[in-house]
Coordinates of C-alpha atoms in Angstrom, one line a residue:
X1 CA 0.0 0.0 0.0
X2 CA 2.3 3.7 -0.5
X3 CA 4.3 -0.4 0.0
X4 CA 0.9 -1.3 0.1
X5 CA -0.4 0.1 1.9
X6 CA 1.9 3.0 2.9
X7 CA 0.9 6.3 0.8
X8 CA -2.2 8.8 1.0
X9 CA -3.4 12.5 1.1
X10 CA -5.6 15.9 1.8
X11 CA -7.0 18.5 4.4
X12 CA -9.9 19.6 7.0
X13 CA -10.9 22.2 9.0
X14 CA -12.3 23.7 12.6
X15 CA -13.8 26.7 14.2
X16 CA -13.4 27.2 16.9
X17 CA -15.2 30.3 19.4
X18 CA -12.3 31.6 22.0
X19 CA -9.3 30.8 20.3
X20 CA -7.0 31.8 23.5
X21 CA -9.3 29.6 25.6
X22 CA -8.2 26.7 23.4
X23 CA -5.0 27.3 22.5
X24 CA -4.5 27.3 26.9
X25 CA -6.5 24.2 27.4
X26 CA -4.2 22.7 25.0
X27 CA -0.4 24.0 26.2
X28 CA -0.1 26.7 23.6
X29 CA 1.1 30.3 23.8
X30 CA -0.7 32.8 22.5
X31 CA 1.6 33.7 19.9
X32 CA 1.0 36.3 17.0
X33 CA -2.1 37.3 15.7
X34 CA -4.9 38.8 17.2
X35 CA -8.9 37.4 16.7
X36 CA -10.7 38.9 13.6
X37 CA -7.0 38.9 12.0
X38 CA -6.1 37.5 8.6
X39 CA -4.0 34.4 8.8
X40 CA -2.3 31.9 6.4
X41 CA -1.8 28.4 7.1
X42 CA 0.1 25.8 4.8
X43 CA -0.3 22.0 4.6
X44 CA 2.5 20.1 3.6
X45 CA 2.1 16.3 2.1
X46 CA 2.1 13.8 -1.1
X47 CA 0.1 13.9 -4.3
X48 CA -2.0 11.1 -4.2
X49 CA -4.2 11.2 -6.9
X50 CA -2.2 12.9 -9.8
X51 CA 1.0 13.3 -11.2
X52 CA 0.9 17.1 -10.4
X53 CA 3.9 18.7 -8.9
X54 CA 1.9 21.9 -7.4
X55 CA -1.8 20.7 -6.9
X56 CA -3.9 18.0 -5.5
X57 CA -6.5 18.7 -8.0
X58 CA -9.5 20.4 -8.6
X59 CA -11.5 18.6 -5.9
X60 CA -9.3 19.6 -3.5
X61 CA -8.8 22.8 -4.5
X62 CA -13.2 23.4 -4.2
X63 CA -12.7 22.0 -1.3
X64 CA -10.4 24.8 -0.1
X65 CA -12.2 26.9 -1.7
X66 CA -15.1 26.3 0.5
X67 CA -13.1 26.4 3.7
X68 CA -12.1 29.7 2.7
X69 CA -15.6 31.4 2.0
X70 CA -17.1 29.8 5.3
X71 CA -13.9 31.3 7.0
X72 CA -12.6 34.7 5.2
X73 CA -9.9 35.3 7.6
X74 CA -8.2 32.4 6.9
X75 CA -6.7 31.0 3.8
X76 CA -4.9 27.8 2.9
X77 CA -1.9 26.8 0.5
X78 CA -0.8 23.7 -0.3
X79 CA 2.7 22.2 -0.9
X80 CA 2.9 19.2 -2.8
X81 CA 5.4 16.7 -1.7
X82 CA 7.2 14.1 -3.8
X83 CA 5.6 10.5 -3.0
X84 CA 9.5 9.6 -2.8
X85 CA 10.9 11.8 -0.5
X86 CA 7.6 13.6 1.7
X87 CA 8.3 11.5 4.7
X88 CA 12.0 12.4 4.8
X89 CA 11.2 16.3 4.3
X90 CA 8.1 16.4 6.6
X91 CA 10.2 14.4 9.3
X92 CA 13.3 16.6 9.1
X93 CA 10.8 20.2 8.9
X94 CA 9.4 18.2 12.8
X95 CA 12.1 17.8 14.3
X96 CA 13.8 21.2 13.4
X97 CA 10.6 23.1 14.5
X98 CA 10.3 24.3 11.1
X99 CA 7.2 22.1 9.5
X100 CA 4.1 24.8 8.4
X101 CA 0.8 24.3 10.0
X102 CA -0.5 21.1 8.6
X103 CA 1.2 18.0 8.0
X104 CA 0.5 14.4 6.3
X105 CA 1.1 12.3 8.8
X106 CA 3.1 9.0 7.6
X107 CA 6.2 10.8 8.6
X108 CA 8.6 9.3 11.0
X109 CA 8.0 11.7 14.2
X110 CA 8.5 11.4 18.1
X111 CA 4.9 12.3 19.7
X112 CA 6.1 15.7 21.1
X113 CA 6.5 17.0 17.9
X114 CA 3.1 17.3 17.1
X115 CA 0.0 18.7 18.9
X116 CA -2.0 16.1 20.9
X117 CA -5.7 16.6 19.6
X118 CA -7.7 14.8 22.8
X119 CA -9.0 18.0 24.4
X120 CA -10.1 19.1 21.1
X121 CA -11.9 16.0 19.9
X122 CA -14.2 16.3 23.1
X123 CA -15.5 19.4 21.9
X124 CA -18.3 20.4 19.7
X125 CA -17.1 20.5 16.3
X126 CA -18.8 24.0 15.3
X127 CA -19.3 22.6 11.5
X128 CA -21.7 19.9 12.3
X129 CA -25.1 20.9 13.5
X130 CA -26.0 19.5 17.4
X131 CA -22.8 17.8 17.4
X132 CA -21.8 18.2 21.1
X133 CA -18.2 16.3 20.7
X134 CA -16.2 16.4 17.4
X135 CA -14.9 12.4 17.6
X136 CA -18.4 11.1 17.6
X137 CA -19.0 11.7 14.4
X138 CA -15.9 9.4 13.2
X139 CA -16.6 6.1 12.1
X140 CA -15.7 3.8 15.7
X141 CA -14.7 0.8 13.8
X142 CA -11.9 2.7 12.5
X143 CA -10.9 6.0 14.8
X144 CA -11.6 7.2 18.1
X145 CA -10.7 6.8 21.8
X146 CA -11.1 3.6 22.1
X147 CA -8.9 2.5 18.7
X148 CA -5.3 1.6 19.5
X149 CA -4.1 2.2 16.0
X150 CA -6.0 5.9 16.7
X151 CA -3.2 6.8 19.3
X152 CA 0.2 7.5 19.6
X153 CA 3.4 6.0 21.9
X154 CA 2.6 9.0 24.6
X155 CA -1.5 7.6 24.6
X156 CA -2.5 10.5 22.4
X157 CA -4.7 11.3 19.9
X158 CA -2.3 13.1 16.9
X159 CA -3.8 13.3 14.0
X160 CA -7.4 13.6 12.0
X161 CA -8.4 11.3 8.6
X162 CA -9.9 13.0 6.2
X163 CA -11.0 9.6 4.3
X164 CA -10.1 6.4 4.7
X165 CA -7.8 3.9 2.9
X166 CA -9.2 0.6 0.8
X167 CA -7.9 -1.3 -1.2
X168 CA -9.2 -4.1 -3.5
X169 CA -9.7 -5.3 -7.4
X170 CA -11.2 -2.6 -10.1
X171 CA -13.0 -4.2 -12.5
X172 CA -13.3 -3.6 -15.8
X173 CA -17.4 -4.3 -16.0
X174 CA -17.4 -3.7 -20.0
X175 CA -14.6 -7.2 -20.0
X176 CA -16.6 -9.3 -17.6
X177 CA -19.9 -8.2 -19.9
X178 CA -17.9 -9.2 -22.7
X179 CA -16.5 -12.5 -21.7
X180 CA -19.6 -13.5 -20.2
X181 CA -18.4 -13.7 -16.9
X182 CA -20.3 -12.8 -13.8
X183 CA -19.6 -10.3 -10.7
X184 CA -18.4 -10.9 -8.0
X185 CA -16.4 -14.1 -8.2
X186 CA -17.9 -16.5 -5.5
X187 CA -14.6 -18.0 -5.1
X188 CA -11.1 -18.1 -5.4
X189 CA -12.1 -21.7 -8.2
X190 CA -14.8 -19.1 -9.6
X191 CA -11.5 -16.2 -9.9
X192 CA -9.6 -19.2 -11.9
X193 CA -12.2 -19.9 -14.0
X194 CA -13.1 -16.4 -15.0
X195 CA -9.6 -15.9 -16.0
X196 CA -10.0 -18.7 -18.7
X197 CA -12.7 -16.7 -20.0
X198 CA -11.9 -12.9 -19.8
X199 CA -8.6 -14.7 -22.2
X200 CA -10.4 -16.2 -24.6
X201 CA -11.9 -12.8 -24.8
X202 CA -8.9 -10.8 -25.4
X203 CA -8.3 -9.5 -22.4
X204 CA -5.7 -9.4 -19.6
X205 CA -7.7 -10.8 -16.6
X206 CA -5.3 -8.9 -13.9
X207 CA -3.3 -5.9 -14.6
X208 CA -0.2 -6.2 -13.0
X209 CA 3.4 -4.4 -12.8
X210 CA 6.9 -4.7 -10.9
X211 CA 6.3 -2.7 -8.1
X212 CA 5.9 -4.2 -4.6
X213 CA 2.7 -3.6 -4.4
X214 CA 0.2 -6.7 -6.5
X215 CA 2.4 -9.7 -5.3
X216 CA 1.9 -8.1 -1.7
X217 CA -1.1 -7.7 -1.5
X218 CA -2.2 -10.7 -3.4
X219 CA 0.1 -13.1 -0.2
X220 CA -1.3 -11.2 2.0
X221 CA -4.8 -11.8 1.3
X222 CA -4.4 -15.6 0.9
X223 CA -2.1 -16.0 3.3
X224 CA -4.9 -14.2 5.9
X225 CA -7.3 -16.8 4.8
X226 CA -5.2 -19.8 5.2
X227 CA -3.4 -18.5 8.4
X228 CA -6.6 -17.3 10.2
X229 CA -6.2 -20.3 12.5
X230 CA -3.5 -19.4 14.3
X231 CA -4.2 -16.3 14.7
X232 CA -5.3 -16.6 18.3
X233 CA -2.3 -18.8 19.2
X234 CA 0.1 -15.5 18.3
X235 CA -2.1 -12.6 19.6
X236 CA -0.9 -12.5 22.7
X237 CA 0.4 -9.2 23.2
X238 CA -1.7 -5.9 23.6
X239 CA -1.1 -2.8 21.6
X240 CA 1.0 -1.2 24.2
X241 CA 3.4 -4.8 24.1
X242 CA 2.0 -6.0 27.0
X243 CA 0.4 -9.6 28.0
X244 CA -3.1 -9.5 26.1
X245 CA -4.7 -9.1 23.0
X246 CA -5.0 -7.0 19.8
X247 CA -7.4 -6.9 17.5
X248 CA -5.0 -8.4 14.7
X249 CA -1.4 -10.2 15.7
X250 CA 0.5 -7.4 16.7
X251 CA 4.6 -6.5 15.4
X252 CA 5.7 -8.5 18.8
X253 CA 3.2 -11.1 18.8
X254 CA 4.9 -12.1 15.0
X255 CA 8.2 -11.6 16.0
X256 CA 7.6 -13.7 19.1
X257 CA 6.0 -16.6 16.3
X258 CA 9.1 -16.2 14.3
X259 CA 12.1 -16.0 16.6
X260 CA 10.7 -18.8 19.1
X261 CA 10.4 -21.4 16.2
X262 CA 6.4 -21.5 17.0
X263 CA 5.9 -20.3 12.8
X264 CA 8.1 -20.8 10.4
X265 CA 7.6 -20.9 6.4
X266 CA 7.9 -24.7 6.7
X267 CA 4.2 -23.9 8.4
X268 CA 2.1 -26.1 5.7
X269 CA -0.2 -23.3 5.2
X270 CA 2.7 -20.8 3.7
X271 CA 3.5 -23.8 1.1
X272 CA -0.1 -23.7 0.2
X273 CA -0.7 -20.2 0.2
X274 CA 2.7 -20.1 -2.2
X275 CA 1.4 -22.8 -4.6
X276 CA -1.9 -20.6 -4.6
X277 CA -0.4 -17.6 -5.4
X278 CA 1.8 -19.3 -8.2
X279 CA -1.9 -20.9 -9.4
X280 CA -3.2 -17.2 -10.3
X281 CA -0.1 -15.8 -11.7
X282 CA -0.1 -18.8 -14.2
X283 CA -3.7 -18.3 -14.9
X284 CA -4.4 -14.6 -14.7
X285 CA -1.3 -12.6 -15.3
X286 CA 0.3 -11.6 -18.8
X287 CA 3.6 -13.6 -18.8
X288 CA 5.7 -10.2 -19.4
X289 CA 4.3 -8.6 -16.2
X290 CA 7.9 -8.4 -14.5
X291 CA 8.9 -6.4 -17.0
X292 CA 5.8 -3.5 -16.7
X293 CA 7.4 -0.4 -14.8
X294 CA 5.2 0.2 -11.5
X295 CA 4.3 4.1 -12.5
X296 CA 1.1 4.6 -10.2
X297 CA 0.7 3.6 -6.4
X298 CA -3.2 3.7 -6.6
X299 CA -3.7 1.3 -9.5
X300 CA -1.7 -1.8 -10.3
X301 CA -0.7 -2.1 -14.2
X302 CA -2.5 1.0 -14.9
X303 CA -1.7 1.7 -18.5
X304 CA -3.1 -1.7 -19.5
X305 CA -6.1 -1.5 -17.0
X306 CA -7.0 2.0 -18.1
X307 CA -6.8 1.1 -22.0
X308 CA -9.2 -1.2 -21.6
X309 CA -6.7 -4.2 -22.4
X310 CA -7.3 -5.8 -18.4
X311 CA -10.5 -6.7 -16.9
X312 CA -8.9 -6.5 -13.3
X313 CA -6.4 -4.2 -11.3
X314 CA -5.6 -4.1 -7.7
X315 CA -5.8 -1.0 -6.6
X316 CA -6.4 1.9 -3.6
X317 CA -9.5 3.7 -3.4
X318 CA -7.2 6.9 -4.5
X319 CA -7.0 5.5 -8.0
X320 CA -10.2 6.7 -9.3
X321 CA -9.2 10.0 -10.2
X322 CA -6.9 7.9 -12.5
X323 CA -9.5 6.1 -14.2
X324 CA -11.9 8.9 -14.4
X325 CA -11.6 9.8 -18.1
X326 CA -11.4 5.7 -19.1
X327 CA -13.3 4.4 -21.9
X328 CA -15.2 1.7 -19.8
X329 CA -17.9 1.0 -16.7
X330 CA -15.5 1.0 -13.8
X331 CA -16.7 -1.3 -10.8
X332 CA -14.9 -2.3 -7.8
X333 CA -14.5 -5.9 -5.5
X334 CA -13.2 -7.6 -2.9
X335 CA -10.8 -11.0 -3.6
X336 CA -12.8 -14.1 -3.7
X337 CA -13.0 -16.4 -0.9
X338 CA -10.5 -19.4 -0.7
X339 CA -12.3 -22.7 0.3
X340 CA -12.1 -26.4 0.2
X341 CA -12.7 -26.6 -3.2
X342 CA -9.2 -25.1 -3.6
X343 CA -7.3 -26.1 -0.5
X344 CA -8.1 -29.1 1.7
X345 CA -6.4 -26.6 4.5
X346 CA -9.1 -23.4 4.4
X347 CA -11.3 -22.7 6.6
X348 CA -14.3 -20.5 6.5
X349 CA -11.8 -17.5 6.8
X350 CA -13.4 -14.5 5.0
X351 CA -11.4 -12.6 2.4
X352 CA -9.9 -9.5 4.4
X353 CA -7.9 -7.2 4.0
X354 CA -8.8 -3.8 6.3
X355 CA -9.7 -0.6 5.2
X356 CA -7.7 2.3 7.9
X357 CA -7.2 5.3 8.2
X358 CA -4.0 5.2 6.9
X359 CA -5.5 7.1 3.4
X360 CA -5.2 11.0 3.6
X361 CA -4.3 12.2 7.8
X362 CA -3.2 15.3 9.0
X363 CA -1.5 16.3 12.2
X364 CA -0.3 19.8 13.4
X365 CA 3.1 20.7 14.4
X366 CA 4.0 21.6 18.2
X367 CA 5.6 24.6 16.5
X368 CA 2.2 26.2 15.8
X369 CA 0.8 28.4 18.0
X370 CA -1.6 31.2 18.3
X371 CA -4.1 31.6 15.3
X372 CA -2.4 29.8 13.3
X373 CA -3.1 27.0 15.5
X374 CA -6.7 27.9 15.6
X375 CA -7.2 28.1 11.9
X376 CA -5.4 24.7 11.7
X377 CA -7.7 22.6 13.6
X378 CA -10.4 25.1 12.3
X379 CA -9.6 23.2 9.1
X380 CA -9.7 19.8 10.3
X381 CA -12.9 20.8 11.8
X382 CA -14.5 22.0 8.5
X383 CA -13.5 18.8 6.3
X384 CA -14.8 16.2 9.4
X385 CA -18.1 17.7 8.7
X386 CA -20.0 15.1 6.4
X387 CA -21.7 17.6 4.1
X388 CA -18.4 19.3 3.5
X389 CA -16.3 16.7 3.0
X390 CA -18.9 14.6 0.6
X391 CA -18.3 16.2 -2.8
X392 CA -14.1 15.4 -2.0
X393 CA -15.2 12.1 -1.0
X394 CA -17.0 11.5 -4.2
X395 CA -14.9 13.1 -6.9
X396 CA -11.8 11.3 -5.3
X397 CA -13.1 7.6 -4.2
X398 CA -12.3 8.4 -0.7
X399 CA -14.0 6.3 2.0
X400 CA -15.8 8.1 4.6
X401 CA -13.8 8.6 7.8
X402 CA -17.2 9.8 9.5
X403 CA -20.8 9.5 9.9
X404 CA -23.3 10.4 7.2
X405 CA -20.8 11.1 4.3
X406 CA -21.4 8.0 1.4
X407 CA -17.7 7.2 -0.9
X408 CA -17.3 6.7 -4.5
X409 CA -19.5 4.2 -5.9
X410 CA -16.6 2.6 -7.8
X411 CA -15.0 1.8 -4.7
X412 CA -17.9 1.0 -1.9
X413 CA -16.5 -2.8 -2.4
X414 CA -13.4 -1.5 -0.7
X415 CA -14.4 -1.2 2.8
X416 CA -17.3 -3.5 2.7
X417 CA -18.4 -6.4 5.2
X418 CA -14.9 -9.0 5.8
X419 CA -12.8 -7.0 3.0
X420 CA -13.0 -4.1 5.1
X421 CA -12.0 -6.0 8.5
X422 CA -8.2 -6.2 9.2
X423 CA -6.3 -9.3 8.4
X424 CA -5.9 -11.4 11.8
X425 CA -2.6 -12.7 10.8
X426 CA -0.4 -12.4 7.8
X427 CA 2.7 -13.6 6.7
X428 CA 5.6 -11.8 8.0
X429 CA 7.1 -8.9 5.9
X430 CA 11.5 -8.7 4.9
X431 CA 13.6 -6.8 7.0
X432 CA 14.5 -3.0 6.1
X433 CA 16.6 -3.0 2.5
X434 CA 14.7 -5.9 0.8
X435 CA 11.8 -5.4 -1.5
X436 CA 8.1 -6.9 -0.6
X437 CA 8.7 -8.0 -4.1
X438 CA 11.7 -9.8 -3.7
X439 CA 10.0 -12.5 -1.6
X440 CA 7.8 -13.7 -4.5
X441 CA 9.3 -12.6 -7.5
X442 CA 11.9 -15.9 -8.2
X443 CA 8.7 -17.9 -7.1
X444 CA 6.4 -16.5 -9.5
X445 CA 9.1 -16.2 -12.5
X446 CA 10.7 -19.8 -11.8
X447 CA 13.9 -18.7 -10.7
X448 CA 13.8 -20.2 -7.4
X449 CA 12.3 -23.6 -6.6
X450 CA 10.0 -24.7 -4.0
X451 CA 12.3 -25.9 -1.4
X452 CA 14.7 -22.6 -1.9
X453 CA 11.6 -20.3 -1.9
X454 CA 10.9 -21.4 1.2
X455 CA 14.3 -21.3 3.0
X456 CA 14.8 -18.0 1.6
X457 CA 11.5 -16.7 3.3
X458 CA 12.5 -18.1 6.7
X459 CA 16.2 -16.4 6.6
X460 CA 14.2 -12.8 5.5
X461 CA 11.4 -13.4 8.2
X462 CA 14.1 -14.0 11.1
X463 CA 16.2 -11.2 10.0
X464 CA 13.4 -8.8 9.9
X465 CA 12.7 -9.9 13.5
X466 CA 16.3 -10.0 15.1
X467 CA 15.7 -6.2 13.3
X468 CA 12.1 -5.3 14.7
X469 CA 13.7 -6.8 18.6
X470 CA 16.6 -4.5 18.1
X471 CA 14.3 -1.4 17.1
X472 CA 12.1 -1.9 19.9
X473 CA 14.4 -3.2 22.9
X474 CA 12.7 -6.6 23.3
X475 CA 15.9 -8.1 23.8
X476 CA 14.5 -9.0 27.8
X477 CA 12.5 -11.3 26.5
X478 CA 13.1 -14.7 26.5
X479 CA 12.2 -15.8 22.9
X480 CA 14.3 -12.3 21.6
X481 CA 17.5 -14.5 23.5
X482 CA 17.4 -17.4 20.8

């Protein structure tokens, strides 16, 4: 995602009545500017729907636009971040106390670099109508209080999603028309089958390219499905690392699985979920697809997929403003279920995958003070408000971080029912330096056989833990020793 699942962007809004009331409730100094004053605030972060190297786009830009009529005094400029370097730039601009007022929030920071947003959240937001605190109208399943992955290593709350992030399979519904092949697949037998017939129709049946990102997040839905069982056995850590549970496995519960010997890629379900993946390459994928540049972290193969030559592309919810001007019926879907029929070791494991609110986040600088700081949560306010934030939502696929606002329909699929539920347990990722693709790649391309795929896995997976122990000084315990 960015890797899979790891790049997003845009912006919101808040008004707030006594701004030096807030500002003290919350540790800041009054700083410069006086109420009634014009101010300027800037938010920083990546492009993630086009190629642009100075806007977001003309959604975002209304968007703004409306922020800036329902506030006069205030007005907002964007900076537009390389997808390849934002993090390093917005982490560097934290920690010298130099970042401007807004900033996208997949940036390596240390909590006191930012401005806790608790006391905030548990007042009205002044955009929504009766609202009485601002994080109830957030969608609970995925942000609030009570959501670990909400808060930060100091407890707190640091940052606001304007959508959220889902990813899943476009669908070319002209193809599938076509070939005479119906939507959705009711299984992962039904996805094989289709294949056949979407290439007897000409088609591609799945898009895909070089990057990290398809082979990813292909694994890691079958692998969820066939490791589901042991999910309970490794969740046995709480998100704060100690003795409990999670809602999914957590960093230490899988490095605890790895380094004590408990799971290992000799684990009969990794061989299965390998021979699976291999199974949909061979039947699914054009032959040439290691040789397709990845250009596009929202959609997967994109140049095929939006000439019409694919039926299929993975792809984030972001990616419709790249297939808005394609000449075909774009429809969105989760991946099919694995079961029995394929595997004599599935269980009735749901496809997941998790939508999060990983997509498009903001979070304020400590640095900001005074009026600035009020017009910066002013503007997180404004885009939590559901009528505010719909028309973004819409025009960009975004999934709806809060009450009352409805996504793109080309990508309701993404965040729907299991698909939109977090994977319980996944296989491990490779330590820092090696490529998600890297892992599958000789696999898939018959460079490396069965028995070496396999031992090559196990020598990533443990150096990736001996990596994640050292990072986050669990050598103390006893399975870190080994």
């Amino acid at each position: 995602m960015t890797t899979a699942s790891r790049r997003r962007v845009m912006a919101l809004g808040i008004g707030l009545v006594a701004s030096t009331m807030l500002v003290a409730a919350c540790g800041g100094s009054a700083g410069s500017g006086k109420p009634g004053d014009k101010v300027t605030i800037t938010l920083s972060g990546p492009n993630q729907w086009n190629s642009s190297g100075s806007s977001f786009g003309k959604p975002w830009e209304e968007l703004v636009a409306a922020f800036e009529a329902k506030e006069p005094n205030i007005k907002v400029k964007t900076v537009v971040l390389p997808l390849n370097s934002f993090a390093q730039t917005i982490s560097t601009q934290l920690a010298a106390g130099t970042a401007p007022e807004l900033v996208f929030n997949q940036a390596p920071h240390k909590p006191e670099m930012v401005v806790p947003l608790d006391d905030y959240l548990n007042k009205p937001n002044p955009y929504i109508d009766g609202n009485k605190q601002w994080i109830d109208v957030f969608r609970k399943k995925f942000y609030g209080f009570g959501n670990g992955n909400s808060r930060n290593a100091a407890g707190n709350i640091e940052f606001v999603p304007f959508n959220l992030v889902g990813i899943g399979l476009f669908t070319n519904n002209d193809a599938f028309q076509k070939a005479g092949v119906q939507l959705p697949f009711k299984d992962f037998e039904d996805l094989i089958a289709g294949c056949g017939k979407l290439k007897s129709a000409g088609y591609t049946p799945l898009a895909m390219d070089a990057s990290d990102l398809g082979p990813g997040w292909t694994m890691a839905t079958i692998s969820g499905m066939l490791l589901d069982k042991y999910a309970g056995k490794y969740n046995v850590y709480a998100p704060d690392g100690s003795a409990g549970k999670a809602p999914t496995v957590t960093a230490k519960g899988t490095a605890r699985a790895v380094l004590s010997g408990e799971f290992s890629s000799r684990t009969p379900e990794v061989t299965e979920s390998l021979n699976l993946l291999k199974r949909l390459w061979d039947g699914c994928v054009d032959k040439n697809w290691s040789g397709v540049t990845g250009d596009n972290g929202a959609v997967i193969g994109l140049r095929d997929f939006a000439a019409g030559k694919a039926a299929m592309a993975w792809g984030v919810n972001f990616g419709v403003s790249a297939l808005a001007d394609v000449p075909f019926k774009v429809g969105s879907m989760p991946f099919p279920k694995i079961t029995t029929a394929s595997s004599s070791l599935a269980t009735d494991a749901p496809a997941r995958f998790g939508a999060s609110p990983g997509g498009t986040s903001y979070m304020i600088p400590s640095a900001t003070k005074g009026a600035k700081l009020d017009a910066a949560v002013k503007f997180l306010q404004f885009v939590s408000a559901p009528d505010r934030i719909q028309p973004w939502l819409a025009a960009t696929g975004g999934i709806p971080a809060v009450e009352g606002a409805k996504g793109a329909d080309q990508t309701n699929a993404f965040a729907a029912g299991s698909w939109g539920e977090a994977i319980p347990f996944a296989m491990p990722g490779p330590p820092p330096g090696v490529t998600q693709l890297s892992l599958w790649d000789g696999w898939l391309l018959g460079s490396r056989s069965l028995d070496k795929e396999l031992d090559y896995l196990q020598d990533m997976w443990t150096k990736a833990q001996k990596q994640a122990v050292t990072d986050n000084k669990w050598q103390s315990e006893p399975w870190a020793k080994k």
